[in-house]
Coordinates of C-alpha atoms in Angstrom, one line a residue:
Chain A
X1 CA -23.8 78.8 -35.6
X2 CA -21.3 81.2 -37.1
X3 CA -21.4 81.9 -40.8
X4 CA -19.3 79.8 -43.2
X5 CA -18.9 79.2 -46.9
X6 CA -20.4 75.9 -48.0
X7 CA -18.6 73.9 -50.7
X8 CA -19.8 70.6 -52.1
X9 CA -17.1 69.2 -54.3
X10 CA -18.0 66.4 -56.7
X11 CA -14.7 64.5 -56.6
X12 CA -12.2 63.7 -53.9
X13 CA -9.4 65.5 -55.9
X14 CA -11.6 68.6 -55.9
X15 CA -12.2 68.3 -52.2
X16 CA -8.4 68.0 -51.5
X17 CA -7.8 71.0 -53.7
X18 CA -10.4 73.1 -51.9
X19 CA -9.1 71.9 -48.5
X20 CA -5.6 73.1 -49.5
X21 CA -6.7 76.5 -50.7
X22 CA -9.4 77.7 -48.2
X23 CA -8.5 80.0 -45.4
X24 CA -9.6 77.9 -42.3
X25 CA -11.6 75.0 -43.7
X26 CA -13.2 71.9 -42.1
X27 CA -14.2 68.8 -43.8
X28 CA -17.9 67.8 -43.3
X29 CA -18.3 64.1 -43.4
X30 CA -21.4 62.7 -41.6
X31 CA -21.5 65.8 -39.4
X32 CA -22.8 64.1 -36.3
X33 CA -20.0 65.6 -34.2
X34 CA -19.2 68.7 -36.3
X35 CA -22.7 70.1 -36.7
X36 CA -23.5 69.9 -33.0
X37 CA -20.1 71.5 -32.4
X38 CA -20.9 74.3 -34.8
X39 CA -24.3 74.8 -33.2
X40 CA -22.6 75.3 -29.9
X41 CA -20.3 77.8 -31.5
X42 CA -17.3 75.8 -30.4
X43 CA -15.8 76.0 -33.9
X44 CA -15.6 78.8 -36.5
X45 CA -14.4 77.4 -39.8
X46 CA -14.2 79.7 -42.8
X47 CA -15.4 77.0 -45.1
X48 CA -17.2 73.7 -44.8
X49 CA -16.2 71.2 -47.5
X50 CA -18.9 68.7 -47.6
X51 CA -17.6 65.3 -48.6
X52 CA -20.7 63.4 -47.4
X53 CA -22.2 63.0 -50.8
X54 CA -19.0 61.7 -52.5
X55 CA -20.0 58.2 -53.7
X56 CA -16.3 57.3 -54.3
X57 CA -15.8 57.2 -50.5
X58 CA -18.7 55.0 -49.7
X59 CA -17.9 51.3 -50.2
X60 CA -17.0 48.1 -48.5
X61 CA -14.6 45.8 -50.4
X62 CA -13.7 42.3 -49.3
X63 CA -10.2 41.5 -50.6
X64 CA -8.5 38.1 -49.7
X65 CA -7.5 38.4 -46.0
X66 CA -8.7 41.9 -45.4
X67 CA -11.7 44.3 -45.7
X68 CA -11.3 47.8 -47.0
X69 CA -14.0 50.3 -46.0
X70 CA -14.3 53.7 -47.7
X71 CA -14.0 56.7 -45.4
X72 CA -17.5 57.9 -46.3
X73 CA -19.2 54.6 -45.3
X74 CA -21.8 55.1 -42.6
X75 CA -21.9 53.2 -39.4
X76 CA -25.3 51.8 -40.4
X77 CA -23.8 50.3 -43.6
X78 CA -20.8 48.7 -41.8
X79 CA -23.1 47.2 -39.1
X80 CA -25.2 45.3 -41.6
X81 CA -22.5 44.6 -44.3
X82 CA -22.5 40.8 -45.1
X83 CA -18.7 41.0 -45.8
X84 CA -17.9 42.7 -42.5
X85 CA -20.3 40.4 -40.6
X86 CA -18.6 37.4 -42.1
X87 CA -14.9 38.3 -41.7
X88 CA -14.8 40.7 -38.8
X89 CA -18.2 40.5 -36.9
X90 CA -16.7 42.4 -34.0
X91 CA -16.3 45.4 -36.3
X92 CA -19.9 45.2 -37.5
X93 CA -21.0 44.9 -33.9
X94 CA -19.0 48.0 -32.9
X95 CA -20.5 50.0 -35.8
X96 CA -24.0 49.0 -34.6
X97 CA -23.2 50.3 -31.1
X98 CA -22.2 53.8 -32.1
X99 CA -24.7 56.6 -31.1
X100 CA -28.2 55.8 -32.1
X101 CA -29.9 54.7 -35.4
X102 CA -30.2 58.3 -36.8
X103 CA -26.6 59.0 -36.0
X104 CA -25.5 55.8 -37.6
X105 CA -27.3 56.8 -40.8
X106 CA -25.0 59.8 -41.2
X107 CA -21.9 59.2 -39.2
X108 CA -18.9 57.8 -41.1
X109 CA -15.8 55.8 -40.3
X110 CA -13.6 58.4 -41.8
X111 CA -15.2 61.2 -39.7
X112 CA -14.9 59.2 -36.6
X113 CA -11.2 58.4 -36.8
X114 CA -10.3 61.9 -38.2
X115 CA -11.9 63.4 -35.2
X116 CA -10.3 60.9 -32.7
X117 CA -12.7 61.7 -29.9
X118 CA -11.2 60.0 -26.8
X119 CA -14.6 58.3 -26.3
X120 CA -15.1 57.2 -29.9
X121 CA -15.3 53.5 -30.8
X122 CA -13.6 53.2 -34.2
X123 CA -10.1 54.3 -33.0
X124 CA -10.0 51.3 -30.7
X125 CA -10.9 48.9 -33.6
X126 CA -8.3 50.5 -35.8
X127 CA -5.6 50.1 -33.2
X128 CA -6.5 46.6 -32.1
X129 CA -6.9 45.3 -35.7
X130 CA -3.7 46.9 -36.9
X131 CA -5.7 48.9 -39.5
X132 CA -4.0 50.7 -42.4
X133 CA -5.4 54.2 -43.0
X134 CA -5.1 55.3 -46.6
X135 CA -5.2 59.0 -47.3
X136 CA -5.0 61.3 -50.3
X137 CA -1.2 61.4 -49.6
X138 CA 0.0 58.2 -48.0
X139 CA -0.6 55.1 -45.9
X140 CA -0.6 55.5 -42.2
X141 CA -0.5 52.6 -39.7
X142 CA -3.1 52.9 -37.0
X143 CA -0.2 52.8 -34.4
X144 CA 1.1 56.1 -35.9
X145 CA -2.3 57.7 -36.7
X146 CA -3.8 58.4 -33.3
X147 CA -1.5 60.9 -31.7
X148 CA -3.5 62.3 -28.8
X149 CA -6.9 63.5 -27.7
X150 CA -8.7 64.9 -30.9
X151 CA -5.3 64.7 -32.5
X152 CA -4.2 62.6 -35.5
X153 CA -1.2 62.3 -37.9
X154 CA -3.3 63.9 -40.6
X155 CA -1.9 67.0 -42.3
X156 CA -4.2 70.0 -42.7
X157 CA -4.9 69.2 -46.4
X158 CA -5.0 65.5 -46.1
X159 CA -8.2 63.4 -46.5
X160 CA -8.8 59.8 -45.4
X161 CA -9.8 57.7 -48.4
X162 CA -10.2 54.2 -46.9
X163 CA -9.3 52.0 -44.0
X164 CA -8.1 48.4 -44.4
X165 CA -8.7 45.9 -41.7
X166 CA -6.9 42.6 -41.9
X167 CA -9.0 39.6 -40.8
X168 CA -8.5 38.6 -37.2
X169 CA -8.5 35.1 -35.8
X170 CA -10.4 36.3 -32.8
X171 CA -11.8 39.8 -32.0
X172 CA -14.4 41.4 -29.9
X173 CA -15.4 44.8 -28.5
X174 CA -17.0 45.5 -25.1
X175 CA -18.2 48.9 -24.2
X176 CA -19.6 50.4 -21.0
X177 CA -21.7 53.3 -22.1
X178 CA -22.2 56.5 -20.2
X179 CA -25.9 56.2 -19.1
X180 CA -26.8 59.6 -20.4
X181 CA -24.6 60.4 -23.4
X182 CA -24.1 56.8 -24.5
X183 CA -20.5 57.5 -25.3
X184 CA -18.0 55.0 -24.1
X185 CA -17.0 55.5 -20.4
X186 CA -14.6 52.7 -21.3
X187 CA -14.5 50.5 -24.4
X188 CA -12.0 47.6 -24.9
X189 CA -11.3 46.0 -28.3
X190 CA -9.3 42.8 -28.1
X191 CA -7.9 41.1 -31.2
X192 CA -5.6 38.3 -32.2
X193 CA -4.2 37.9 -35.7
X194 CA -1.1 37.5 -37.7
X195 CA 0.0 40.9 -36.3
X196 CA 0.0 39.6 -32.8
X197 CA -2.3 40.3 -29.9
X198 CA -3.7 43.7 -29.2
X199 CA -5.9 45.3 -26.6
X200 CA -7.0 48.8 -27.4
X201 CA -8.7 51.0 -24.8
X202 CA -11.0 53.9 -25.6
X203 CA -12.9 56.3 -23.3
X204 CA -10.4 56.1 -20.5
X205 CA -7.0 57.5 -21.5
X206 CA -6.1 61.2 -21.1
X207 CA -4.5 61.1 -24.5
X208 CA -7.3 59.2 -26.2
X209 CA -7.1 55.6 -27.4
X210 CA -4.2 53.5 -26.4
X211 CA -2.9 49.9 -26.2
X212 CA -2.8 48.1 -22.9
X213 CA 0.5 46.2 -23.1
X214 CA 0.1 44.5 -19.8
X215 CA -3.1 42.8 -21.0
X216 CA -1.6 42.0 -24.4
X217 CA 1.2 40.1 -22.6
X218 CA -1.3 38.3 -20.4
X219 CA -3.4 37.3 -23.4
X220 CA -0.4 36.2 -25.4
X221 CA 0.2 33.5 -22.7
X222 CA -3.4 32.5 -22.5
X223 CA -6.4 33.9 -24.6
X224 CA -8.9 33.5 -21.8
X225 CA -11.1 35.9 -19.7
X226 CA -9.2 34.6 -16.6
X227 CA -5.9 35.9 -18.0
X228 CA -7.1 39.5 -17.7
X229 CA -9.6 39.2 -14.9
X230 CA -7.2 39.9 -12.2
X231 CA -5.1 42.6 -13.8
X232 CA -5.3 45.8 -11.8
X233 CA -4.9 48.8 -14.0
X234 CA -3.3 51.9 -12.6
X235 CA -5.5 55.0 -12.4
X236 CA -2.6 57.2 -13.4
X237 CA -3.1 58.8 -16.8
X238 CA -6.8 58.0 -17.0
X239 CA -9.7 60.4 -17.2
X240 CA -11.5 61.6 -14.1
X241 CA -14.6 63.6 -14.6
X242 CA -18.2 64.1 -13.4
X243 CA -19.1 60.7 -14.9
X244 CA -16.5 58.7 -13.1
X245 CA -13.1 58.8 -11.4
X246 CA -9.9 57.5 -12.9
X247 CA -10.0 54.6 -10.4
X248 CA -13.5 53.7 -11.6
X249 CA -12.4 53.7 -15.2
X250 CA -9.3 51.6 -14.3
X251 CA -11.6 49.0 -12.9
X252 CA -13.9 49.2 -15.9
X253 CA -11.0 48.5 -18.2
X254 CA -10.4 45.1 -16.6
X255 CA -14.1 44.3 -16.6
X256 CA -14.6 45.3 -20.3
X257 CA -11.4 43.4 -21.3
X258 CA -12.7 40.3 -19.6
X259 CA -16.1 40.6 -21.3
X260 CA -14.5 41.2 -24.7
X261 CA -12.3 38.1 -24.5
X262 CA -15.3 36.1 -23.4
X263 CA -17.3 37.4 -26.4
X264 CA -14.4 36.6 -28.7
X265 CA -14.7 32.9 -27.7
X266 CA -18.4 32.5 -28.5
Chain B
X1 CA -27.7 82.8 -50.1
X2 CA -27.8 79.4 -51.7
X3 CA -31.0 78.3 -53.4
X4 CA -32.0 74.8 -52.7
X5 CA -34.7 72.4 -54.0
X6 CA -35.8 69.6 -51.8
X7 CA -38.6 67.1 -52.4
X8 CA -40.6 67.2 -49.2
X9 CA -43.4 64.8 -48.7
X10 CA -43.6 64.2 -52.5
X11 CA -43.7 67.9 -53.4
X12 CA -40.9 70.0 -54.7
X13 CA -40.0 72.8 -52.2
X14 CA -37.6 75.5 -53.1
X15 CA -36.1 78.3 -51.0
X16 CA -33.1 80.4 -50.3
X17 CA -31.3 79.5 -47.1
X18 CA -28.2 80.6 -45.2
X19 CA -25.5 78.0 -45.4
X20 CA -25.8 77.5 -41.6
X21 CA -29.6 76.9 -41.7
X22 CA -30.4 73.5 -40.3
X23 CA -32.7 71.2 -42.2
X24 CA -35.1 71.3 -39.2
X25 CA -35.3 75.1 -39.4
X26 CA -35.8 75.0 -43.1
X27 CA -38.7 72.6 -42.7
X28 CA -40.3 74.5 -39.8
X29 CA -39.6 78.2 -40.7
X30 CA -39.4 78.2 -44.5
X31 CA -42.0 75.5 -45.3
X32 CA -44.2 75.8 -42.2
X33 CA -44.0 72.1 -41.5
X34 CA -44.0 72.5 -37.7
X35 CA -44.7 68.8 -37.1
X36 CA -40.9 68.3 -37.0
X37 CA -40.1 69.4 -33.4
X38 CA -36.8 70.7 -32.0
X39 CA -36.4 69.6 -28.4
X40 CA -32.8 70.3 -27.7
X41 CA -29.8 72.2 -28.8
X42 CA -27.4 69.3 -28.7
X43 CA -28.7 66.8 -31.2
X44 CA -29.6 64.3 -28.5
X45 CA -33.4 64.2 -28.2
X46 CA -34.5 62.8 -31.5
X47 CA -37.7 64.9 -31.7
X48 CA -36.6 66.3 -35.1
X49 CA -36.1 62.9 -36.8
X50 CA -37.2 62.9 -40.5
X51 CA -36.5 60.5 -43.3
X52 CA -33.8 61.8 -45.7
X53 CA -33.7 59.7 -48.8
X54 CA -35.6 57.1 -46.9
X55 CA -33.4 56.9 -43.8
X56 CA -34.1 58.3 -40.4
X57 CA -31.8 61.3 -39.6
X58 CA -31.8 64.1 -37.1
X59 CA -32.8 67.1 -39.1
X60 CA -31.0 69.3 -36.5
X61 CA -27.7 67.6 -37.4
X62 CA -28.0 68.1 -41.2
X63 CA -27.7 71.4 -43.0
X64 CA -30.5 72.5 -45.3
X65 CA -28.0 72.9 -48.1
X66 CA -27.0 69.3 -47.7
X67 CA -30.6 68.2 -48.5
X68 CA -30.5 70.0 -51.8
X69 CA -31.8 67.5 -54.4
X70 CA -32.8 65.0 -51.8
X71 CA -36.1 63.5 -50.7
X72 CA -37.4 64.3 -47.2
X73 CA -40.4 62.8 -45.4
X74 CA -41.7 64.5 -42.3
X75 CA -44.5 63.4 -40.0
X76 CA -46.9 65.4 -42.2
X77 CA -46.0 63.1 -45.0
X78 CA -47.0 59.9 -43.3
X79 CA -50.7 60.2 -43.9
X80 CA -51.9 59.2 -47.4
X81 CA -55.2 60.5 -48.8
X82 CA -56.6 61.2 -45.4
X83 CA -55.7 57.7 -44.1
X84 CA -53.3 57.6 -41.2
X85 CA -50.1 55.6 -41.5
X86 CA -50.2 52.3 -39.5
X87 CA -47.6 53.8 -37.1
X88 CA -49.8 56.8 -36.5
X89 CA -52.8 54.6 -36.0
X90 CA -50.9 52.4 -33.5
X91 CA -49.7 55.4 -31.5
X92 CA -53.3 56.6 -31.2
X93 CA -54.6 53.1 -30.4
X94 CA -52.0 52.3 -27.8
X95 CA -51.8 55.8 -26.4
X96 CA -48.1 56.0 -27.3
X97 CA -47.8 59.6 -26.1
X98 CA -48.7 62.0 -23.3
X99 CA -47.6 65.5 -24.1
X100 CA -46.9 64.6 -27.7
X101 CA -43.7 66.6 -28.1
X102 CA -41.4 63.6 -28.9
X103 CA -44.1 61.9 -31.0
X104 CA -43.1 63.0 -34.5
X105 CA -39.5 61.9 -34.0
X106 CA -40.7 58.6 -32.4
X107 CA -43.0 57.9 -35.3
X108 CA -40.4 58.7 -38.0
X109 CA -37.8 56.5 -36.1
X110 CA -40.5 53.7 -35.9
X111 CA -41.2 53.9 -39.7
X112 CA -37.5 53.6 -40.4
X113 CA -37.1 50.8 -37.9
X114 CA -40.0 48.7 -39.3
X115 CA -38.5 49.2 -42.8
X116 CA -35.1 47.8 -41.7
X117 CA -36.3 45.2 -39.2
X118 CA -39.9 44.0 -40.0
X119 CA -39.7 41.2 -37.4
X120 CA -39.4 43.2 -34.2
X121 CA -39.4 42.1 -30.6
X122 CA -39.6 44.3 -27.5
X123 CA -35.9 44.3 -26.7
X124 CA -35.0 45.4 -30.3
X125 CA -37.6 48.2 -30.2
X126 CA -36.2 49.5 -26.9
X127 CA -32.6 49.4 -28.2
X128 CA -33.6 51.1 -31.5
X129 CA -35.5 54.0 -29.7
X130 CA -32.4 55.0 -27.7
X131 CA -31.9 58.1 -29.7
X132 CA -35.5 59.3 -29.0
X133 CA -36.1 60.8 -25.6
X134 CA -39.6 60.9 -24.0
X135 CA -40.0 62.6 -20.7
X136 CA -43.6 61.6 -20.0
X137 CA -44.5 58.0 -20.9
X138 CA -41.7 55.9 -19.6
X139 CA -41.7 54.5 -23.1
X140 CA -44.0 51.6 -22.3
X141 CA -46.9 52.5 -24.6
X142 CA -44.5 53.8 -27.3
X143 CA -42.9 50.3 -27.5
X144 CA -46.3 48.7 -27.6
X145 CA -47.4 51.0 -30.4
X146 CA -44.3 50.3 -32.5
X147 CA -44.7 46.5 -32.0
X148 CA -48.4 46.8 -33.0
X149 CA -47.6 48.9 -36.1
X150 CA -44.9 46.3 -37.2
X151 CA -47.4 43.5 -36.7
X152 CA -50.0 45.5 -38.7
X153 CA -47.6 46.2 -41.6
X154 CA -46.4 42.6 -41.9

């Protein structure tokens, strides 16, 4: 690891101020991606601003027809939250499938979506559930938030405060894990709610998470596994790497979509 | 260098660390608690799992400065007054190890798991151990040991 200054602000306002004034800072949330990245010397921030201990960011709030989750809430806490399990069980299920138990004790929802790893799970949930991402500056719709692989709409001195998920009528997530890394080779989150029908695909797209409109249209006609079972996804624009070809991932999208719709009906 | 104070296995431990020092290295190099193993450079193997404020974490994916003011339990802290922890006893009884390198991380993960889910079944144990790699045993006796410890602690 290269040297850096370590700052542990005690309030979110303080963190935002530090982020705005440091030379080349990075926010440290759960650190489950960032610390391994630093260990590999793949990043060299001047300052690490540690927001992992900010209590004001760690909460789950049920509010009418939505749930709001603080950016600093760990995957472990989301996965066992009675509020989340009741209103959006698919989201609790997804949180419980991230990494392994030790990673889930540290990793946070804010960190996951700010990093926007193309194989991360939460971005798919945000997109499919039409989540609202509240930052220290504004509200960003999920559709506008994820702008490309490891890219988001966040400005350099902007911090995610909380994410609001409206209750879906039906939702489920199906993931095909890479057998070694356990990251999503392909993950598909399907959801149906007042905002319409959405199918979000993670792990496959060259630009990170995206919506599969072809499947959304099919599910709008009939919310059944059969509606998506025969859709052939084009391999163009999908990732090809040592773990699988674009064609293989294209095939997995259909299989995962089918499984997700099936799961949403049970 | 920042000075930190961490409660490790019930005792206050102070030291100066570089900001980039990992908790695993602080435990091993500054405190001499070499029971916490480091098996990879990529935070994937789970050999370094400790309890941080009661929860299993990879001590190679937490900075030592982040543990300032926190409570840490390492494998050395499982034994109480010369009496092995039920998880340690079960690993011995069921031969839940061969070379022993992954064992500290396995046991700390097991302690955390039994705290969260006292009513364990084999499938759950296998799922929950996914962050701990063992290259010798094929996991079979480790799973047996965790189930036996959970039973013992009920």
